Structure formats: C-alpha cells, structure tokens
C-alpha cells in the first residue's frame, strides 16, 4: 500500500471514528482496524495520536469550509445561505456537532496543535463571513451565531436551530 493511500484510509477512518465517538474514546488500534492499515504504517504516517487528530481536523477544515463556500456561492452569496447550508447539515444523519468545538472541548489547550487547528478553523470561518459582510465586528457576531446554532442542534437534535440563528443573523445584518 502506498503512503498516500494509507494516509487517506487512516484519515477517513479517524474522521469517522473521532467525529462520531470523540477523540479520547478512540484508540489508535481502533483507527488501525477501521482503516485496514498496519500499525507500523499508521505510526510511520502519523507518529502520534495528536498528529493524527491534528491532520484529521486540518483536512476536515478544508472540506467543511470548501463545502460551505461552494454552497453559498451557488446560492445568492448571502449570510442567509450560510444558515441554509447549516440547516441541511444539521438534518443529515452524520451530524454530530462541530468537530473543532468537540476536539477542543475534549483536549483544550492540553494539545497545542489540536487547539491551533480548532482556532484556525474558526478564524477561516470568520474571514469567510467577513468577506460576505465586509465588517469585522459583524463577522465575529455571525461566528457566534453559527457556533451557537451548531451546539444547539447537536444538543437538541433540532435542525431548526439554523433557522433561528438565520433570523438573528439577518436582523444583525439589517441593523448595519
């Protein structure tokens, strides 16, 4: 098995397991078993669990943000489209909250690389929203609404949290 294939299989398995069950509940042997990659290749590719978690978060950030950006661009490019996308995500069978909030909640600043990956994701989201609204303070407020909607939907199982947050976001945008 080539290194790239092993890395992809490991990251696919890690994402599925970490996102569904949590970082601390999943051992490296679980990832090895789910990926079908040998333990030697796993540790040759990711020398530590922290390195694997960081790589999983970085890859998820690119995919998550890319999906959001494409969705919004294909719609009207508005803040409302952001919350429409969130609502669709919340209603999916594979929604388990924010991977970055979840990982940070489990590991906090005890893992500097994981904390940095979580912060980088939130900063990327803030910059994207800043591009939509052209206002730093408003973009920061919208990130709070996005995160609040994600946490609420995860805790309650109600995808309607996106519509509630959308209404609040649109009210903020109108006041500017």
mmCIF file of C-alpha atoms in Angstrom, residues 3 19 65 122 133 160 169 176:
data_model
loop_
_atom_site.group_PDB
_atom_site.id
_atom_site.type_symbol
_atom_site.label_atom_id
_atom_site.label_comp_id
_atom_site.label_asym_id
_atom_site.label_seq_id
_atom_site.Cartn_x
_atom_site.Cartn_y
_atom_site.Cartn_z
ATOM 1 C CA UNK A 3 1.849 6.119 1.595
ATOM 2 C CA UNK A 19 -16.286 12.690 14.887
ATOM 3 C CA UNK A 65 -15.190 25.315 4.638
ATOM 4 C CA UNK A 122 -12.850 29.373 13.460
ATOM 5 C CA UNK A 133 -20.497 41.267 5.205
ATOM 6 C CA UNK A 160 -34.415 24.200 13.220
ATOM 7 C CA UNK A 169 -28.153 36.914 11.659
ATOM 8 C CA UNK A 176 -25.650 47.594 9.918
#
